[in-house]
Tab-separated table of C-alpha atoms and ligand atoms in Angstrom:
chain	number	residue	atom	x	y	z
A	1	MET	CA	-10.656	-35.699	-8.630
A	2	THR	CA	-10.887	-34.131	-12.112
A	3	ALA	CA	-8.443	-31.311	-12.732
A	4	VAL	CA	-9.944	-27.811	-12.879
A	5	GLY	CA	-8.022	-24.791	-14.065
A	6	ILE	CA	-7.243	-22.399	-16.883
A	7	ASP	CA	-7.877	-23.923	-20.276
A	8	ALA	CA	-7.025	-20.896	-22.420
A	9	VAL	CA	-5.867	-17.319	-22.087
A	10	GLU	CA	-5.896	-14.239	-24.302
A	11	ILE	CA	-4.393	-10.829	-23.665
A	12	TRP	CA	-5.626	-7.531	-25.090
A	13	THR	CA	-3.580	-4.392	-24.664
A	14	GLY	CA	-4.798	-0.816	-25.011
A	15	ASN	CA	-3.808	0.393	-28.475
A	16	LEU	CA	-1.631	3.319	-27.342
A	17	LYS	CA	1.658	3.477	-25.480
A	18	LEU	CA	3.547	6.044	-23.464
A	19	ASP	CA	7.325	5.733	-23.557
A	20	LEU	CA	8.477	6.264	-19.970
A	21	PRO	CA	12.214	6.947	-20.391
A	22	GLY	CA	11.791	8.768	-23.717
A	23	THR	CA	8.601	10.833	-23.257
A	24	PHE	CA	7.570	10.776	-19.583
A	25	ALA	CA	10.944	11.203	-17.843
A	26	PRO	CA	12.008	14.446	-19.603
A	27	GLN	CA	8.636	16.069	-18.802
A	28	LYS	CA	8.983	15.107	-15.144
A	29	GLY	CA	12.599	16.231	-15.007
A	30	GLU	CA	13.586	12.746	-13.841
A	31	ASP	CA	16.442	10.432	-14.798
A	32	PRO	CA	15.019	7.880	-17.315
A	33	GLU	CA	16.634	5.125	-15.241
A	34	LYS	CA	14.279	5.879	-12.379
A	35	TYR	CA	11.628	4.243	-14.592
A	36	THR	CA	13.634	1.598	-16.469
A	37	LYS	CA	15.820	0.460	-13.565
A	38	GLY	CA	14.013	1.727	-10.450
A	39	LEU	CA	10.407	0.859	-11.280
A	40	GLY	CA	11.475	-1.572	-14.011
A	41	LEU	CA	9.124	-0.142	-16.658
A	42	ASN	CA	9.798	0.876	-20.266
A	43	ALA	CA	6.279	1.842	-21.291
A	44	SER	CA	2.613	1.995	-20.299
A	45	SER	CA	-0.353	0.869	-22.404
A	46	PHE	CA	-3.245	3.289	-22.814
A	47	PRO	CA	-6.705	3.001	-24.315
A	48	ASP	CA	-7.370	4.914	-27.522
A	49	SER	CA	-10.407	7.214	-27.498
A	50	TYR	CA	-12.698	4.382	-28.691
A	51	GLU	CA	-11.442	1.880	-26.088
A	52	ASP	CA	-12.542	1.226	-22.510
A	53	ILE	CA	-12.787	-1.678	-20.052
A	54	VAL	CA	-15.661	-3.205	-22.044
A	55	THR	CA	-13.982	-3.087	-25.466
A	56	MET	CA	-10.723	-4.507	-24.108
A	57	ALA	CA	-12.569	-7.271	-22.208
A	58	ALA	CA	-14.789	-8.130	-25.168
A	59	ASN	CA	-11.836	-8.127	-27.560
A	60	ALA	CA	-9.821	-10.502	-25.368
A	61	ALA	CA	-12.868	-12.765	-24.956
A	62	TYR	CA	-13.653	-12.640	-28.681
A	63	ARG	CA	-10.129	-13.761	-29.580
A	64	LEU	CA	-10.368	-16.549	-27.018
A	65	MET	CA	-13.780	-17.859	-28.116
A	66	ASP	CA	-12.914	-17.562	-31.790
A	67	ARG	CA	-9.622	-19.420	-31.411
A	68	LYS	CA	-11.152	-22.196	-29.300
A	69	GLY	CA	-14.172	-22.576	-31.595
A	70	LEU	CA	-16.567	-21.820	-28.717
A	71	GLU	CA	-20.189	-20.713	-28.908
A	72	PRO	CA	-22.145	-18.879	-26.206
A	73	ASP	CA	-23.836	-22.170	-25.221
A	74	ASP	CA	-20.446	-23.526	-24.138
A	75	ILE	CA	-20.125	-20.793	-21.490
A	76	GLY	CA	-22.144	-21.042	-18.264
A	77	ARG	CA	-20.654	-18.093	-16.457
A	78	ILE	CA	-19.063	-14.735	-17.272
A	79	ASP	CA	-17.255	-12.999	-14.443
A	80	VAL	CA	-15.525	-9.698	-14.977
A	81	ALA	CA	-13.023	-8.437	-12.439
A	82	THR	CA	-12.345	-4.721	-12.564
A	83	GLU	CA	-11.716	-1.734	-10.385
A	84	SER	CA	-12.434	0.693	-13.219
A	85	ALA	CA	-16.197	0.097	-13.504
A	86	PHE	CA	-18.362	3.037	-14.585
A	87	ASP	CA	-21.660	1.741	-13.198
A	88	ASN	CA	-22.577	0.830	-9.635
A	89	SER	CA	-25.380	-1.468	-10.710
A	90	LYS	CA	-25.067	-2.930	-14.202
A	91	PRO	CA	-22.044	-5.227	-14.388
A	92	VAL	CA	-19.451	-4.991	-17.129
A	93	SER	CA	-20.070	-8.681	-17.923
A	94	THR	CA	-23.524	-7.820	-19.320
A	95	TYR	CA	-21.963	-5.334	-21.728
A	96	VAL	CA	-19.333	-7.886	-22.710
A	97	ALA	CA	-22.000	-10.557	-23.295
A	98	GLY	CA	-23.945	-8.054	-25.419
A	99	CYS	CA	-20.872	-7.380	-27.535
A	100	LEU	CA	-20.117	-11.074	-28.024
A	101	GLU	CA	-23.741	-11.885	-28.897
A	102	GLY	CA	-23.351	-9.447	-31.787
A	103	VAL	CA	-20.673	-11.592	-33.413
A	104	PHE	CA	-21.408	-15.187	-32.345
A	105	ASP	CA	-24.505	-17.262	-33.073
A	106	GLY	CA	-26.618	-17.858	-29.989
A	107	ASP	CA	-26.709	-15.997	-26.684
A	108	PHE	CA	-25.632	-16.060	-23.044
A	109	HIS	CA	-29.158	-15.906	-21.600
A	110	HIS	CA	-28.524	-18.937	-19.388
A	111	ALA	CA	-25.078	-17.900	-18.216
A	112	ASN	CA	-24.567	-16.427	-14.752
A	113	LYS	CA	-22.877	-13.002	-14.968
A	114	GLY	CA	-21.268	-10.884	-12.332
A	115	GLU	CA	-18.575	-8.435	-11.422
A	116	ARG	CA	-15.919	-8.904	-8.770
A	117	LYS	CA	-14.319	-6.113	-6.783
A	118	PHE	CA	-11.383	-6.243	-4.436
A	119	ALA	CA	-8.741	-4.034	-6.042
A	120	CYS	CA	-6.239	-6.070	-8.076
A	121	ILE	CA	-6.939	-9.394	-6.384
A	122	ALA	CA	-10.448	-9.546	-7.875
A	123	GLY	CA	-9.120	-11.277	-11.023
A	124	THR	CA	-7.835	-14.189	-8.964
A	125	GLN	CA	-11.014	-14.204	-6.870
A	126	SER	CA	-13.013	-14.589	-10.090
A	127	LEU	CA	-10.903	-17.632	-10.931
A	128	ASP	CA	-11.840	-18.996	-7.490
A	129	ASP	CA	-15.534	-18.412	-8.164
A	130	ALA	CA	-15.299	-20.278	-11.464
A	131	TYR	CA	-13.253	-23.081	-9.888
A	132	ASN	CA	-15.742	-23.494	-7.032
A	133	TRP	CA	-18.716	-23.449	-9.410
A	134	ILE	CA	-17.185	-26.249	-11.471
A	135	ARG	CA	-16.103	-28.231	-8.398
A	136	ALA	CA	-19.601	-27.929	-6.952
A	137	GLY	CA	-20.938	-29.609	-10.094
A	138	ARG	CA	-23.122	-26.665	-11.026
A	139	ASN	CA	-21.603	-26.025	-14.444
A	140	ARG	CA	-23.589	-28.573	-16.528
A	141	GLY	CA	-20.445	-29.370	-18.506
A	142	ARG	CA	-19.957	-25.719	-19.415
A	143	ALA	CA	-16.861	-23.582	-18.945
A	144	ALA	CA	-16.536	-20.172	-17.268
A	145	LEU	CA	-15.223	-17.040	-18.910
A	146	VAL	CA	-13.214	-14.915	-16.473
A	147	ILE	CA	-12.041	-11.524	-17.665
A	148	ALA	CA	-9.821	-9.096	-15.769
A	149	THR	CA	-10.013	-5.644	-17.360
A	150	ASP	CA	-8.822	-2.256	-16.182
A	151	THR	CA	-7.803	1.202	-17.231
A	152	ALA	CA	-5.317	1.813	-14.429
A	153	LEU	CA	-5.110	5.579	-14.590
A	154	TYR	CA	-3.884	7.822	-11.783
A	155	ALA	CA	-4.512	11.545	-11.327
A	156	ARG	CA	-2.030	13.651	-13.270
A	157	ASP	CA	1.152	14.248	-11.226
A	158	ASP	CA	0.326	11.499	-8.717
A	159	ALA	CA	3.435	9.390	-7.980
A	160	GLY	CA	1.510	6.436	-9.420
A	161	GLU	CA	1.278	8.157	-12.833
A	162	ALA	CA	4.439	6.332	-13.955
A	163	THR	CA	2.839	2.951	-13.256
A	164	GLN	CA	-0.353	3.401	-15.289
A	165	GLY	CA	-1.581	0.836	-17.798
A	166	ALA	CA	-4.632	-0.497	-19.617
A	167	GLY	CA	-5.533	-3.947	-20.850
A	168	ALA	CA	-7.577	-7.093	-20.359
A	169	VAL	CA	-6.883	-10.791	-19.820
A	170	ALA	CA	-9.570	-13.326	-20.719
A	171	MET	CA	-9.334	-16.840	-19.293
A	172	LEU	CA	-11.432	-19.919	-19.898
A	173	ILE	CA	-11.862	-22.060	-16.766
A	174	SER	CA	-12.820	-25.672	-17.295
A	175	GLU	CA	-12.394	-29.283	-16.317
A	176	ASP	CA	-9.308	-31.000	-17.800
A	177	PRO	CA	-7.682	-27.653	-18.653
A	178	SER	CA	-4.989	-27.301	-21.320
A	179	LEU	CA	-2.891	-24.637	-19.577
A	180	VAL	CA	-2.704	-24.990	-15.784
A	181	GLU	CA	-4.508	-26.909	-13.057
A	182	LEU	CA	-5.282	-24.806	-9.958
A	183	SER	CA	-4.454	-26.154	-6.506
A	184	THR	CA	-7.279	-26.688	-4.061
A	185	HIS	CA	-5.110	-25.253	-1.321
A	186	GLN	CA	-4.874	-21.490	-0.911
A	187	GLY	CA	-3.279	-19.161	1.590
A	188	TYR	CA	-4.611	-15.745	2.551
A	189	GLY	CA	-3.183	-12.630	4.177
A	190	SER	CA	-5.958	-10.100	4.663
A	191	ALA	CA	-6.386	-6.962	6.771
A	192	ASP	CA	-8.360	-3.718	6.817
A	193	GLU	CA	-5.838	-1.301	5.286
A	194	THR	CA	-6.005	2.101	3.627
A	195	ASP	CA	-3.064	1.945	1.232
A	196	PHE	CA	-4.939	2.536	-2.018
A	197	LEU	CA	-8.650	3.215	-2.471
A	198	LYS	CA	-11.181	4.946	-4.732
A	199	PRO	CA	-14.045	6.157	-2.517
A	200	ASN	CA	-16.555	6.809	-5.333
A	201	GLN	CA	-13.889	8.505	-7.388
A	202	GLN	CA	-12.220	7.486	-10.626
A	203	PHE	CA	-8.573	8.028	-9.749
A	204	PRO	CA	-7.127	6.355	-6.657
A	205	SER	CA	-6.057	7.958	-3.407
A	206	VAL	CA	-2.711	6.288	-2.803
A	207	ASP	CA	-0.164	6.135	-0.050
A	208	GLY	CA	2.419	4.728	-2.453
A	209	LYS	CA	5.280	4.000	-0.087
A	210	ARG	CA	2.973	2.429	2.461
A	211	SER	CA	1.242	0.362	-0.214
A	212	VAL	CA	4.573	-1.334	-0.930
A	213	GLN	CA	4.931	-2.349	2.735
A	214	VAL	CA	1.316	-3.510	2.973
A	215	TYR	CA	1.773	-5.643	-0.172
A	216	LEU	CA	4.805	-7.353	1.398
A	217	ALA	CA	3.188	-7.854	4.804
A	218	ARG	CA	0.038	-9.418	3.375
A	219	MET	CA	2.052	-11.565	0.929
A	220	ARG	CA	4.108	-12.930	3.797
A	221	GLU	CA	0.937	-13.843	5.703
A	222	ALA	CA	-0.493	-15.526	2.611
A	223	LEU	CA	2.678	-17.594	2.203
A	224	MET	CA	2.516	-18.671	5.849
A	225	ASP	CA	-1.148	-19.555	5.510
A	226	TYR	CA	-0.514	-21.516	2.306
A	227	GLU	CA	2.251	-23.567	3.884
A	228	SER	CA	0.107	-24.213	6.946
A	229	VAL	CA	-2.399	-26.103	4.761
A	230	ALA	CA	-0.297	-27.391	1.866
A	231	GLY	CA	2.988	-28.101	3.653
A	232	ASP	CA	6.381	-26.509	3.142
A	233	ILE	CA	7.321	-25.370	-0.346
A	234	HIS	CA	10.951	-25.763	-1.320
A	235	PRO	CA	12.298	-23.202	-3.830
A	236	ASP	CA	13.597	-26.031	-6.054
A	237	ASP	CA	10.041	-27.362	-6.419
A	238	VAL	CA	8.725	-24.171	-7.984
A	239	ARG	CA	9.506	-23.278	-11.605
A	240	PHE	CA	8.048	-19.736	-11.760
A	241	VAL	CA	6.555	-17.364	-9.222
A	242	PRO	CA	4.176	-14.936	-10.940
A	243	PHE	CA	3.353	-12.136	-8.489
A	244	HIS	CA	0.892	-9.295	-8.829
A	245	THR	CA	2.997	-6.757	-10.723
A	246	PRO	CA	2.044	-3.101	-10.229
A	247	PHE	CA	5.563	-2.457	-11.566
A	248	PRO	CA	8.516	-4.864	-11.773
A	249	GLY	CA	10.416	-3.073	-8.964
A	250	MET	CA	7.661	-4.185	-6.557
A	251	VAL	CA	8.203	-7.785	-7.597
A	252	ARG	CA	11.943	-7.418	-6.977
A	253	LYS	CA	11.005	-6.839	-3.354
A	254	ALA	CA	8.380	-9.604	-3.306
A	255	GLY	CA	10.885	-12.046	-4.832
A	256	LEU	CA	13.347	-11.404	-2.022
A	257	LEU	CA	10.654	-11.811	0.601
A	258	GLY	CA	9.473	-15.059	-1.023
A	259	TYR	CA	12.961	-16.535	-1.287
A	260	ARG	CA	13.846	-15.619	2.275
A	261	TYR	CA	10.633	-17.200	3.448
A	262	LEU	CA	10.937	-20.379	1.374
A	263	THR	CA	14.586	-21.008	2.247
A	264	ARG	CA	14.125	-20.597	5.997
A	265	ASP	CA	15.091	-23.809	7.817
A	266	THR	CA	16.307	-25.457	4.608
A	267	ALA	CA	19.772	-26.615	3.515
A	268	ILE	CA	19.877	-23.497	1.299
A	269	GLU	CA	19.738	-21.259	4.381
A	270	GLU	CA	22.639	-23.211	5.886
A	271	GLU	CA	24.680	-23.000	2.686
A	272	LEU	CA	24.055	-19.261	2.441
A	273	ALA	CA	24.969	-18.856	6.126
A	274	GLU	CA	28.649	-19.241	5.308
A	275	GLU	CA	28.405	-16.107	3.202
A	276	ILE	CA	25.748	-13.930	4.881
A	277	GLY	CA	24.879	-15.594	8.189
A	278	ARG	CA	21.600	-17.291	9.145
A	279	GLN	CA	18.259	-15.516	8.923
A	280	PRO	CA	17.413	-13.480	12.015
A	281	ARG	CA	14.868	-15.099	14.420
A	282	LEU	CA	12.512	-12.837	16.369
A	283	GLU	CA	13.161	-14.653	19.663
A	284	ALA	CA	16.830	-13.627	19.495
A	285	PHE	CA	15.996	-9.895	19.687
A	286	ASP	CA	14.899	-7.643	22.551
A	287	THR	CA	12.675	-5.477	20.377
A	288	GLU	CA	10.731	-5.930	17.143
A	289	ASP	CA	12.526	-2.903	15.679
A	290	ALA	CA	15.904	-4.522	16.221
A	291	TYR	CA	14.608	-7.712	14.611
A	292	HIS	CA	13.276	-5.784	11.569
A	293	ASP	CA	16.612	-3.961	11.197
A	294	ALA	CA	18.388	-7.318	11.175
A	295	VAL	CA	15.932	-8.715	8.601
A	296	ARG	CA	16.583	-5.684	6.372
A	297	GLU	CA	20.328	-6.225	6.689
A	298	TYR	CA	20.015	-9.930	5.898
A	299	THR	CA	17.749	-9.221	2.916
A	300	ASP	CA	20.218	-6.685	1.504
A	301	ALA	CA	23.007	-9.244	1.774
A	302	LEU	CA	20.833	-11.990	0.267
A	303	LYS	CA	20.138	-9.786	-2.772
A	304	GLY	CA	23.855	-9.769	-3.588
A	305	THR	CA	24.432	-13.533	-3.428
A	306	ASP	CA	24.931	-15.526	-6.644
A	307	ARG	CA	22.500	-18.128	-5.420
A	308	TYR	CA	19.689	-15.606	-5.056
A	309	ARG	CA	20.511	-13.817	-8.303
A	310	GLU	CA	20.355	-17.085	-10.221
A	311	TRP	CA	17.036	-18.016	-8.626
A	312	TYR	CA	15.616	-14.582	-9.416
A	313	ALA	CA	16.822	-14.713	-13.035
A	314	GLU	CA	15.276	-18.160	-13.549
A	315	THR	CA	12.108	-17.927	-11.502
A	316	ILE	CA	10.974	-14.318	-11.284
A	317	ASP	CA	12.511	-12.258	-14.069
A	318	PRO	CA	10.692	-14.151	-16.882
A	319	THR	CA	7.354	-13.193	-15.293
A	320	LEU	CA	8.080	-9.488	-15.844
A	321	THR	CA	8.769	-9.248	-19.588
A	322	ILE	CA	5.280	-8.165	-20.669
A	323	SER	CA	4.682	-6.020	-17.617
A	324	ARG	CA	7.763	-3.923	-18.417
A	325	GLU	CA	6.066	-2.844	-21.639
A	326	VAL	CA	2.520	-2.308	-20.395
A	327	GLY	CA	2.508	-1.042	-16.787
A	328	ASN	CA	-0.089	-2.000	-14.192
A	329	TRP	CA	-3.250	-3.683	-15.441
A	330	TYR	CA	-4.573	-4.017	-11.879
A	331	THR	CA	-6.825	-7.139	-11.902
A	332	GLY	CA	-5.034	-8.559	-14.950
A	333	SER	CA	-1.448	-8.038	-13.777
A	334	VAL	CA	-0.783	-11.355	-12.081
A	335	HIS	CA	-2.354	-13.163	-15.038
A	336	VAL	CA	-0.075	-11.269	-17.411
A	337	ALA	CA	2.852	-12.405	-15.217
A	338	ARG	CA	1.829	-16.079	-15.571
A	339	ALA	CA	1.539	-15.717	-19.357
A	340	SER	CA	4.879	-13.924	-19.507
A	341	ALA	CA	6.643	-16.757	-17.657
A	342	LEU	CA	5.169	-19.479	-19.825
A	343	LYS	CA	5.938	-17.466	-22.976
A	344	HIS	CA	9.563	-17.351	-21.841
A	345	ALA	CA	9.517	-21.131	-21.330
A	346	LEU	CA	8.107	-21.636	-24.823
A	347	GLU	CA	10.627	-19.294	-26.436
A	348	THR	CA	13.543	-21.019	-24.729
A	349	GLY	CA	12.316	-24.488	-25.708
A	350	GLU	CA	11.736	-25.635	-22.131
A	351	ASP	CA	9.522	-28.598	-21.343
A	352	ALA	CA	7.370	-27.071	-18.617
A	353	THR	CA	4.651	-29.736	-18.510
A	354	GLY	CA	4.137	-30.836	-14.913
A	355	GLU	CA	6.066	-27.895	-13.498
A	356	THR	CA	4.702	-25.922	-10.540
A	357	LEU	CA	3.896	-22.223	-10.513
A	358	MET	CA	3.453	-20.493	-7.179
A	359	VAL	CA	1.109	-17.574	-7.831
A	360	GLY	CA	1.028	-14.563	-5.480
A	361	SER	CA	-1.931	-12.230	-6.030
A	362	TYR	CA	-2.512	-8.964	-4.205
A	363	GLY	CA	-5.180	-6.309	-3.941
A	364	SER	CA	-4.926	-3.111	-1.978
A	365	GLY	CA	-7.296	-2.630	0.884
A	366	ALA	CA	-5.727	-5.268	1.432
A	367	GLN	CA	-5.431	-8.967	0.661
A	368	ALA	CA	-2.852	-11.339	-0.727
A	369	GLU	CA	-3.532	-14.879	-1.893
A	370	VAL	CA	-1.082	-17.662	-2.686
A	371	HIS	CA	-1.901	-20.862	-4.536
A	372	THR	CA	0.007	-23.211	-6.818
A	373	GLU	CA	-0.695	-24.318	-10.359
A	374	THR	CA	0.507	-27.317	-12.349
A	375	VAL	CA	1.365	-26.726	-15.986
A	376	GLN	CA	-0.661	-28.986	-18.284
A	377	ALA	CA	0.348	-30.738	-21.493
A	378	GLY	CA	-1.527	-28.319	-23.776
A	379	TRP	CA	0.413	-25.264	-22.559
A	380	THR	CA	2.647	-24.906	-25.642
A	381	GLU	CA	-0.320	-24.674	-27.988
A	382	GLU	CA	-2.142	-22.203	-25.737
A	383	ILE	CA	0.822	-19.919	-25.141
A	384	GLY	CA	1.971	-20.251	-28.758
A	385	ALA	CA	-1.389	-18.824	-29.856
A	386	LEU	CA	-0.853	-15.506	-28.015
A	387	ASN	CA	-0.209	-12.551	-30.342
A	388	VAL	CA	0.803	-10.190	-27.566
A	389	ASP	CA	4.113	-9.234	-29.206
A	390	GLU	CA	2.367	-8.067	-32.376
A	391	GLN	CA	-0.165	-6.152	-30.299
A	392	LEU	CA	2.566	-4.410	-28.333
A	393	ASP	CA	4.533	-3.569	-31.464
A	394	SER	CA	1.548	-2.046	-33.223
A	395	ARG	CA	0.617	0.377	-30.416
A	396	TYR	CA	0.698	4.048	-31.322
A	397	ASP	CA	3.542	5.835	-29.534
A	398	LEU	CA	2.092	8.977	-27.893
A	399	SER	CA	3.831	12.335	-27.752
A	400	TRP	CA	3.559	14.171	-24.447
A	401	ALA	CA	0.797	16.491	-25.734
A	402	GLU	CA	-1.149	13.489	-27.065
A	403	TYR	CA	-0.751	11.670	-23.746
A	404	GLU	CA	-2.264	14.658	-21.953
A	405	GLU	CA	-5.231	14.613	-24.344
A	406	VAL	CA	-5.756	10.867	-23.939
A	407	HIS	CA	-5.681	11.145	-20.154
A	408	ASP	CA	-8.359	13.866	-20.375
A	409	VAL	CA	-10.525	11.811	-22.758
A	410	HIS	CA	-10.652	9.000	-20.214
A	411	ASN	CA	-11.214	11.325	-17.279
A	412	HIS	CA	-14.895	10.886	-16.367
A	413	GLU	CA	-15.102	14.453	-15.090
A	414	MET	CA	-13.994	15.972	-18.389
A	415	ASP	CA	-15.861	16.235	-21.647
A	416	VAL	CA	-13.122	16.146	-24.244
A	417	GLU	CA	-13.156	14.725	-27.735
A	418	VAL	CA	-10.036	13.608	-29.542
A	419	GLU	CA	-9.601	12.006	-32.938
A	420	GLU	CA	-8.575	8.382	-32.570
A	421	PHE	CA	-4.869	7.693	-33.001
A	422	THR	CA	-5.243	4.168	-34.369
A	423	ALA	CA	-7.665	2.546	-36.809
A	424	PRO	CA	-9.646	-0.244	-35.142
A	425	GLU	CA	-9.677	-3.526	-36.988
A	426	SER	CA	-11.661	-6.666	-36.151
A	427	GLU	CA	-12.468	-5.309	-32.724
A	428	PHE	CA	-15.207	-3.831	-30.566
A	429	VAL	CA	-15.276	-0.057	-30.175
A	430	PHE	CA	-17.150	2.407	-27.991
A	431	ASP	CA	-19.966	3.887	-30.067
A	432	GLY	CA	-21.499	6.642	-27.920
A	433	TRP	CA	-24.187	6.908	-25.269
A	434	GLY	CA	-27.711	5.502	-25.064
A	435	ARG	CA	-30.831	7.231	-23.729
A	436	MET	CA	-30.311	6.041	-20.122
A	437	GLY	CA	-26.659	6.903	-20.001
A	438	GLU	CA	-25.592	3.412	-21.010
A	439	ARG	CA	-22.584	2.863	-23.239
A	440	LYS	CA	-22.999	1.545	-26.749
A	441	TYR	CA	-20.571	-0.663	-28.642
A	442	ARG	CA	-20.160	-2.002	-32.146
A	443	PHE	CA	-17.829	-4.420	-33.875
A	444	VAL	CA	-15.569	-2.956	-36.561
A	445	GLU	CA	-14.661	-5.494	-39.269
B	501	HMG	P1	8.317	7.448	-6.458
B	501	HMG	O1	8.387	8.332	-5.295
B	501	HMG	O2	8.016	8.079	-7.763
B	501	HMG	O3	9.628	6.622	-6.703
B	501	HMG	O4	7.186	6.372	-6.122
B	501	HMG	P2	10.860	6.323	-5.722
B	501	HMG	O5	11.617	7.577	-5.465
B	501	HMG	O6	10.387	5.497	-4.544
B	501	HMG	O7	11.724	5.433	-6.696
B	501	HMG	C1	11.246	4.195	-7.139
B	501	HMG	C2	12.441	3.256	-7.240
B	501	HMG	O8	13.315	3.743	-8.248
B	501	HMG	C3	13.280	3.172	-5.967
B	501	HMG	O9	13.735	1.840	-5.896
B	501	HMG	C4	14.444	4.109	-6.263
B	501	HMG	O10	15.611	3.804	-5.527
B	501	HMG	C5	14.641	3.864	-7.730
B	501	HMG	P3	13.719	1.039	-4.490
B	501	HMG	O11	14.602	1.791	-3.587
B	501	HMG	O12	12.270	1.068	-4.014
B	501	HMG	O13	14.161	-0.337	-4.844
B	501	HMG	N1	15.293	4.972	-8.452
B	501	HMG	C6	16.272	4.803	-9.371
B	501	HMG	N2	16.894	3.688	-9.821
B	501	HMG	C7	17.866	3.837	-10.787
B	501	HMG	N3	18.214	5.056	-11.264
B	501	HMG	C8	17.636	6.193	-10.843
B	501	HMG	C9	16.605	6.081	-9.851
B	501	HMG	N4	15.811	6.981	-9.202
B	501	HMG	C10	15.022	6.283	-8.355
B	501	HMG	N5	17.989	7.363	-11.332
B	501	HMG	C11	5.811	4.498	-5.926
B	501	HMG	C12	7.207	4.990	-6.299
B	501	HMG	C13	5.766	2.990	-6.022
B	501	HMG	C14	5.484	4.890	-4.496
B	501	HMG	C15	4.807	5.139	-6.915
B	501	HMG	O14	5.062	4.723	-8.226
B	501	HMG	C16	3.366	4.842	-6.583
B	501	HMG	O15	2.728	5.470	-5.736
B	501	HMG	N6	2.744	3.854	-7.294
B	501	HMG	C17	1.356	3.482	-7.114
B	501	HMG	C18	1.161	2.554	-5.949
B	501	HMG	C19	1.750	1.174	-6.194
B	501	HMG	O16	1.917	0.750	-7.325
B	501	HMG	N7	2.015	0.442	-5.110
B	501	HMG	C20	2.531	-0.917	-5.227
B	501	HMG	C21	2.057	-1.808	-4.089
B	501	HMG	S1	0.290	-1.712	-3.899
B	501	HMG	C22	-0.318	-2.664	-5.219
B	501	HMG	O17	0.390	-3.359	-5.866
B	501	HMG	C23	-1.777	-2.542	-5.505
B	501	HMG	C24	-2.148	-1.748	-6.748
B	501	HMG	O18	-1.865	-2.515	-7.898
B	501	HMG	C25	-3.631	-1.370	-6.682
B	501	HMG	C26	-4.663	-2.442	-6.413
B	501	HMG	O19	-4.477	-3.426	-5.740
B	501	HMG	O20	-5.768	-2.193	-6.885
B	501	HMG	C27	-1.390	-0.451	-6.866
């Protein structure tokens, strides 16, 4: 069977940044380490006044198509995943196609376009759609453009405000991919939950503490489901585990859950038993509460073992480097985590070809999905082409007063105008409103 997967990736960050320990913490009267150590975040990316989900998506896609020498005819499908859409009918992908048609020869008139919604997991679901379309033989030799784009803003003073972010990830899905092959097997953990939702409102209603528990519960189910179809995964067989990263502190918890799960009934569990005992088994307890208390105790002890710390440092920590500087990009977050891990491998001179990634996606509402990916021979060229470090370095560092203005500019209920903080260059920008309330865009040379 021909390999299908991600051929290329590009990342586009919002052009502004908010320094969490330096600017946010003093205003909130909090210890800066709550953000840097607790949540694991140094900064959030924000969109400048001329940026939105369309400009960021189009800019990521433009970089990708330009670099790969693609023309619109090469693309048979454009799927945009977002939970920040501003229109209940017209999909963001049509705007993105319109932008790209302004700079490339040809058009996307014969490409299927759509928009995927299921909180943050929609980015991964769009990969599935592209994968299935290619596998079904409906692609006529063409590739799919999948773009995850979000302005992850929370209401001012919401606990989630510290985890905001804005950016887009564009991915090209094709046969014989250069970056990673996607596994056919997938595992799901899905339930009707109300942890985070936006009932026809821009900013989310969030039960933050509960959302953390729901993430872990669904992820555990997805792992179980994955192993039930693909067979047991041994921790030594997995090079990196990119998880959905609303903030790195969440992934610290997911990493522990994953390791506990993967080492159960393995020689590693037995070796660790000398130090911290064996993992609790439900059948050994009279009540579920007692079992959960024992699991918590075991997990706390596991966190302190050298064996776990080494695994975390090698397998999980490299996935978090970019996230620490940008915050939550919702649909794009897990795809940023994959890129971050492979960037680490490139920078440390590792030969990752043939290695396995176990990818854990999550969307509130709620659903987790686990699949594996095999790193392909072209990964060094693809990851080496990312300019994410330069993008992050050139963001404009907002003062507190400027942050408040920027938040208002992007608040759909407010009508505020602010001078742009950065000068756009070789990128798409928002250019005002059309007669039917549509958004207009232009490319700035
Ligand atoms: P909070 O109340 O601001 O923070 O809310 P906290 O008091 O829980 O502290 C956070 C961590 O910092 C804790 O670590 C503290 O101990 C630690 P933990 O105990 O959890 O390991 N801490 C410190 N560490 C060092 N030095 C200090 C210090 N002070 C505290 N001085 C909360 C945190 C996550 C609830 C909030 O940020 C929030 O509501 N976020 C939004 C919701 C969210 O991101 N949920 C994640 C799971 S759901 C998800 O991922 C889906 C999502 O992406 C949406 C979608 O799918 O569309 C959100």
